[in-house]
Amino acid sequence: MTAGANPFSMTKPCVDCPFRVARKFPLPRARKAEIARAVIGEGRAFPCHKTTQFDGDGAFEPDVDRNKQCAGAMILALKENRPTDIMQVGERLGWFDPAALTDRDDVYHSFAEWVEDDTDG
């Protein structure tokens, strides 16, 4: 990671964040369940969709200077008391402050609530 490329610089869910209650993101329930398992079940990082890039075959291209952790996913992980591995490491290294996350009420109360909300996909 280069200087200034903090993967935790997003502190509030973006307008199009799939975890915002007011934003109905078109994902099938099975895909939402897969994301929930990855984040809270496996502790996997979840980058914001606005900061990710994909190659010509549609495969995710990791880029530590560009990819930022999704504030909505981090808020949900904290609401579940299950911070991801990268959140825990970032906090220990002083890169991530959970208190910096804002607009928490704009995000679902739990991953289960998000998965079960059929109005968005």
XYZ file of N, CA and C in Angstrom:
363
model
N 0.851 -1.171 0.000
C 0.000 0.000 0.000
C 0.894 1.230 0.000
N 0.612 2.154 -0.902
C 1.390 3.375 -0.957
C 0.889 4.362 0.085
N 1.711 5.340 0.378
C 1.334 6.353 1.361
C 0.030 7.031 0.938
N -0.874 7.170 1.863
C -2.136 7.839 1.599
C -3.224 6.950 1.029
N -2.918 5.702 0.730
C -3.915 4.789 0.162
C -4.560 3.986 1.288
N -5.379 4.620 2.070
C -6.015 3.965 3.207
C -7.278 3.240 2.747
N -7.319 1.913 2.889
C -8.509 1.178 2.454
C -9.736 1.452 3.323
N -9.564 2.220 4.399
C -10.673 2.530 5.304
C -11.102 3.991 5.205
N -10.783 4.638 4.098
C -11.095 6.061 3.973
C -12.576 6.341 3.762
N -13.360 5.334 3.387
C -14.802 5.529 3.246
C -15.426 5.374 4.628
N -16.049 6.438 5.105
C -16.583 6.406 6.458
C -18.107 6.425 6.520
N -18.758 6.588 5.374
C -20.221 6.504 5.356
C -20.648 5.775 4.094
N -21.770 5.080 4.165
C -22.236 4.338 2.993
C -22.512 5.297 1.831
N -22.056 4.906 0.652
C -22.307 5.747 -0.518
C -23.797 5.721 -0.861
N -24.215 6.615 -1.698
C -25.623 6.726 -2.082
C -26.143 5.415 -2.660
N -25.305 4.694 -3.384
C -25.708 3.448 -4.033
C -25.339 2.195 -3.249
N -24.961 2.340 -1.993
C -24.529 1.191 -1.196
C -25.657 0.154 -1.113
N -25.355 -1.104 -1.406
C -26.392 -2.135 -1.354
C -26.918 -2.411 0.056
N -26.234 -1.923 1.079
C -26.643 -2.178 2.457
C -27.495 -1.059 3.050
N -27.753 -0.017 2.268
C -28.626 1.071 2.720
C -30.080 0.621 2.616
N -30.843 0.858 3.654
C -32.253 0.470 3.677
C -33.016 1.159 2.549
N -32.725 2.410 2.311
C -33.460 3.184 1.300
C -33.044 2.842 -0.127
N -31.940 2.149 -0.308
C -31.441 1.805 -1.643
C -31.756 0.348 -1.914
N -32.643 0.096 -2.816
C -33.013 -1.281 -3.135
C -32.112 -1.779 -4.254
N -31.119 -2.555 -3.878
C -30.084 -3.042 -4.786
C -30.526 -4.375 -5.378
N -30.539 -4.514 -6.689
C -31.082 -5.727 -7.331
C -30.151 -6.941 -7.252
N -30.151 -7.587 -6.119
C -29.381 -8.819 -5.942
C -30.320 -9.937 -5.526
N -30.152 -11.120 -6.119
C -30.963 -12.257 -5.671
C -30.620 -12.625 -4.225
N -31.581 -13.189 -3.530
C -31.390 -13.571 -2.129
C -30.185 -14.505 -1.971
N -29.989 -15.427 -2.895
C -28.860 -16.364 -2.792
C -27.521 -15.624 -2.829
N -27.413 -14.590 -3.662
C -26.159 -13.822 -3.746
C -25.955 -13.014 -2.472
N -27.041 -12.449 -1.951
C -26.924 -11.694 -0.702
C -26.500 -12.616 0.437
N -27.037 -13.818 0.482
C -26.658 -14.781 1.521
C -25.180 -15.154 1.389
N -24.713 -15.298 0.154
C -23.300 -15.606 -0.092
C -22.405 -14.474 0.421
N -22.796 -13.238 0.161
C -22.026 -12.081 0.637
C -22.028 -12.051 2.162
N -23.180 -12.252 2.766
C -23.277 -12.249 4.231
C -22.373 -13.319 4.843
N -22.385 -14.517 4.276
C -21.521 -15.602 4.792
C -20.049 -15.228 4.663
N -19.684 -14.619 3.553
C -18.282 -14.248 3.344
C -17.831 -13.198 4.363
N -18.684 -12.215 4.610
C -18.301 -11.121 5.496
C -18.354 -11.534 6.968
N -19.500 -12.031 7.438
C -19.585 -12.330 8.875
C -19.235 -13.772 9.214
N -19.363 -14.673 8.263
C -19.024 -16.069 8.528
C -17.549 -16.372 8.358
N -16.950 -15.723 7.350
C -15.543 -15.990 7.040
C -14.631 -14.810 7.343
N -15.211 -13.659 7.676
C -14.400 -12.483 7.991
C -13.719 -11.861 6.789
N -14.277 -12.116 5.615
C -13.641 -11.610 4.389
C -13.920 -10.130 4.173
N -12.962 -9.469 3.550
C -13.093 -8.053 3.208
C -14.169 -7.887 2.142
N -14.804 -6.726 2.137
C -15.811 -6.434 1.131
C -15.572 -5.013 0.625
N -14.917 -4.890 -0.538
C -14.642 -3.547 -1.058
C -15.890 -2.898 -1.646
N -15.913 -1.580 -1.585
C -17.007 -0.804 -2.164
C -17.043 -1.043 -3.674
N -18.240 -1.254 -4.202
C -18.378 -1.531 -5.638
C -17.901 -0.366 -6.495
N -17.867 0.827 -5.956
C -17.403 1.989 -6.725
C -15.882 2.040 -6.836
N -15.189 1.246 -6.035
C -13.720 1.294 -6.052
C -13.101 0.036 -6.635
N -13.907 -0.874 -7.120
C -13.369 -2.130 -7.645
C -13.265 -2.090 -9.162
N -12.361 -2.892 -9.673
C -12.187 -3.033 -11.114
C -12.172 -4.522 -11.443
N -12.574 -4.824 -12.656
C -12.621 -6.200 -13.118
C -11.880 -6.303 -14.439
N -11.272 -7.466 -14.676
C -10.565 -7.661 -15.936
C -11.561 -7.977 -17.046
N -11.079 -8.228 -18.233
C -11.936 -8.493 -19.384
C -12.805 -9.721 -19.237
N -12.425 -10.642 -18.349
C -13.209 -11.853 -18.113
C -14.171 -11.708 -16.938
N -14.226 -10.509 -16.345
C -15.123 -10.273 -15.229
C -14.563 -10.676 -13.878
N -13.270 -10.996 -13.828
C -12.646 -11.379 -12.560
C -12.193 -10.128 -11.805
N -12.368 -10.142 -10.489
C -11.972 -9.035 -9.630
C -10.474 -8.829 -9.691
N -10.043 -7.588 -9.851
C -8.624 -7.246 -9.850
C -8.292 -6.503 -8.559
N -7.656 -7.165 -7.594
C -7.302 -6.479 -6.352
C -6.317 -5.345 -6.618
N -6.541 -4.218 -6.002
C -5.667 -3.056 -6.139
C -5.695 -2.331 -4.797
N -4.666 -2.535 -3.992
C -4.667 -1.977 -2.643
C -4.661 -0.460 -2.638
N -4.216 0.165 -3.716
C -4.229 1.617 -3.766
C -5.606 2.165 -4.141
N -6.425 1.375 -4.789
C -7.731 1.846 -5.266
C -8.897 1.297 -4.435
N -8.863 0.001 -4.103
C -9.983 -0.622 -3.406
C -10.136 -0.078 -1.994
N -11.348 0.352 -1.685
C -11.687 0.855 -0.351
C -12.727 -0.073 0.253
N -12.645 -0.284 1.537
C -13.620 -1.132 2.213
C -14.979 -0.437 2.219
N -16.015 -1.217 1.961
C -17.384 -0.710 1.915
C -17.819 -0.297 3.319
N -18.174 0.973 3.471
C -18.601 1.466 4.786
C -19.874 0.757 5.249
N -20.805 0.509 4.327
C -22.038 -0.181 4.696
C -21.775 -1.584 5.221
N -20.901 -2.315 4.556
C -20.560 -3.670 5.014
C -19.843 -3.627 6.359
N -18.969 -2.641 6.543
C -18.270 -2.537 7.830
C -19.250 -2.207 8.944
N -20.209 -1.313 8.671
C -21.213 -0.975 9.681
C -22.022 -2.212 10.057
N -22.447 -2.977 9.052
C -23.206 -4.198 9.346
C -22.372 -5.197 10.127
N -21.110 -5.360 9.754
C -20.239 -6.282 10.484
C -20.120 -5.857 11.947
N -20.033 -4.554 12.189
C -19.958 -4.068 13.563
C -21.284 -4.261 14.295
N -22.404 -4.040 13.595
C -23.709 -4.274 14.226
C -23.869 -5.734 14.628
N -23.247 -6.635 13.865
C -23.283 -8.072 14.161
C -22.203 -8.455 15.179
N -21.376 -7.477 15.565
C -20.236 -7.728 16.447
C -19.286 -8.766 15.834
N -19.109 -8.664 14.498
C -18.249 -9.597 13.755
C -17.376 -8.827 12.775
N -16.477 -7.965 13.260
C -15.627 -7.227 12.329
C -14.810 -8.186 11.467
N -14.612 -7.797 10.222
C -13.851 -8.648 9.305
C -12.383 -8.686 9.727
N -11.664 -9.623 9.145
C -10.237 -9.739 9.463
C -9.500 -8.436 9.164
N -9.770 -7.834 7.983
C -9.063 -6.610 7.609
C -9.441 -5.451 8.536
N -10.677 -5.435 9.010
C -11.074 -4.392 9.965
C -10.285 -4.542 11.264
N -10.124 -5.764 11.736
C -9.399 -6.001 12.981
C -7.927 -5.623 12.838
N -7.326 -6.021 11.721
C -5.920 -5.680 11.479
C -5.767 -4.171 11.332
N -6.670 -3.561 10.544
C -6.612 -2.115 10.353
C -6.733 -1.342 11.652
N -7.595 -1.812 12.534
C -7.759 -1.142 13.830
C -6.484 -1.264 14.658
N -5.894 -2.452 14.668
C -4.660 -2.662 15.450
C -3.500 -1.822 14.930
N -3.478 -1.593 13.611
C -2.400 -0.799 13.014
C -2.694 0.700 13.019
N -3.872 1.074 13.499
C -4.231 2.483 13.560
C -4.747 3.059 12.247
N -5.083 2.199 11.293
C -5.610 2.660 9.998
C -7.126 2.792 10.023
N -7.778 2.090 10.939
C -9.237 2.028 10.979
C -9.748 2.350 12.369
N -10.682 3.291 12.419
C -11.336 3.655 13.673
C -12.829 3.400 13.500
N -13.377 2.376 14.139
C -14.803 2.082 13.991
C -15.700 3.271 14.317
N -15.272 4.132 15.224
C -16.075 5.295 15.600
C -16.196 6.307 14.456
N -15.329 6.211 13.463
C -15.370 7.142 12.334
C -16.503 6.829 11.358
N -17.082 5.643 11.456
C -18.162 5.269 10.535
C -19.436 6.030 10.909
N -20.027 6.678 9.917
C -21.216 7.501 10.158
C -22.414 6.963 9.385
N -23.546 7.580 9.602
C -24.806 7.230 8.931
C -25.190 5.770 9.173
N -24.929 5.296 10.361
C -25.197 3.896 10.712
C -26.677 3.534 10.622
N -27.545 4.501 10.909
C -28.979 4.225 10.863
C -29.500 4.056 9.440
N -28.713 4.447 8.447
C -29.116 4.291 7.044
C -28.934 2.865 6.545
N -28.246 2.047 7.341
C -27.894 0.679 6.962
C -28.815 -0.292 7.711
N -29.089 -1.426 7.102
C -29.898 -2.466 7.756
C -29.354 -2.755 9.151
N -30.175 -3.371 9.995
C -29.769 -3.711 11.359
C -28.903 -4.961 11.405
N -29.040 -5.825 10.400
C -28.261 -7.068 10.366
C -28.169 -7.570 8.929
N -27.216 -8.445 8.705
C -27.114 -9.075 7.384
C -28.354 -9.917 7.114
N -28.881 -10.578 8.141
C -30.077 -11.410 7.950
C -31.247 -10.555 7.468
N -31.419 -9.388 8.050
C -32.496 -8.487 7.612
C -32.293 -8.083 6.155
N -31.052 -7.777 5.771
C -30.742 -7.407 4.391
C -31.040 -8.562 3.435
N -30.603 -9.763 3.794
C -30.809 -10.939 2.938
C -32.298 -11.198 2.750
N -33.066 -11.088 3.810
C -34.490 -11.419 3.760
C -35.348 -10.350 3.085
N -34.820 -9.155 2.899
C -35.616 -8.083 2.278
C -35.749 -8.355 0.793
N -36.901 -8.896 0.406
C -37.166 -9.245 -0.986
C -37.562 -8.065 -1.856
N -37.722 -6.911 -1.265
C -38.143 -5.757 -2.070
C -37.024 -5.212 -2.929
N -35.788 -5.725 -2.767
C -34.685 -5.173 -3.527
C -34.094 -6.109 -4.554
N -34.695 -7.168 -4.871
C -34.105 -8.021 -5.876
C -35.006 -9.118 -6.227
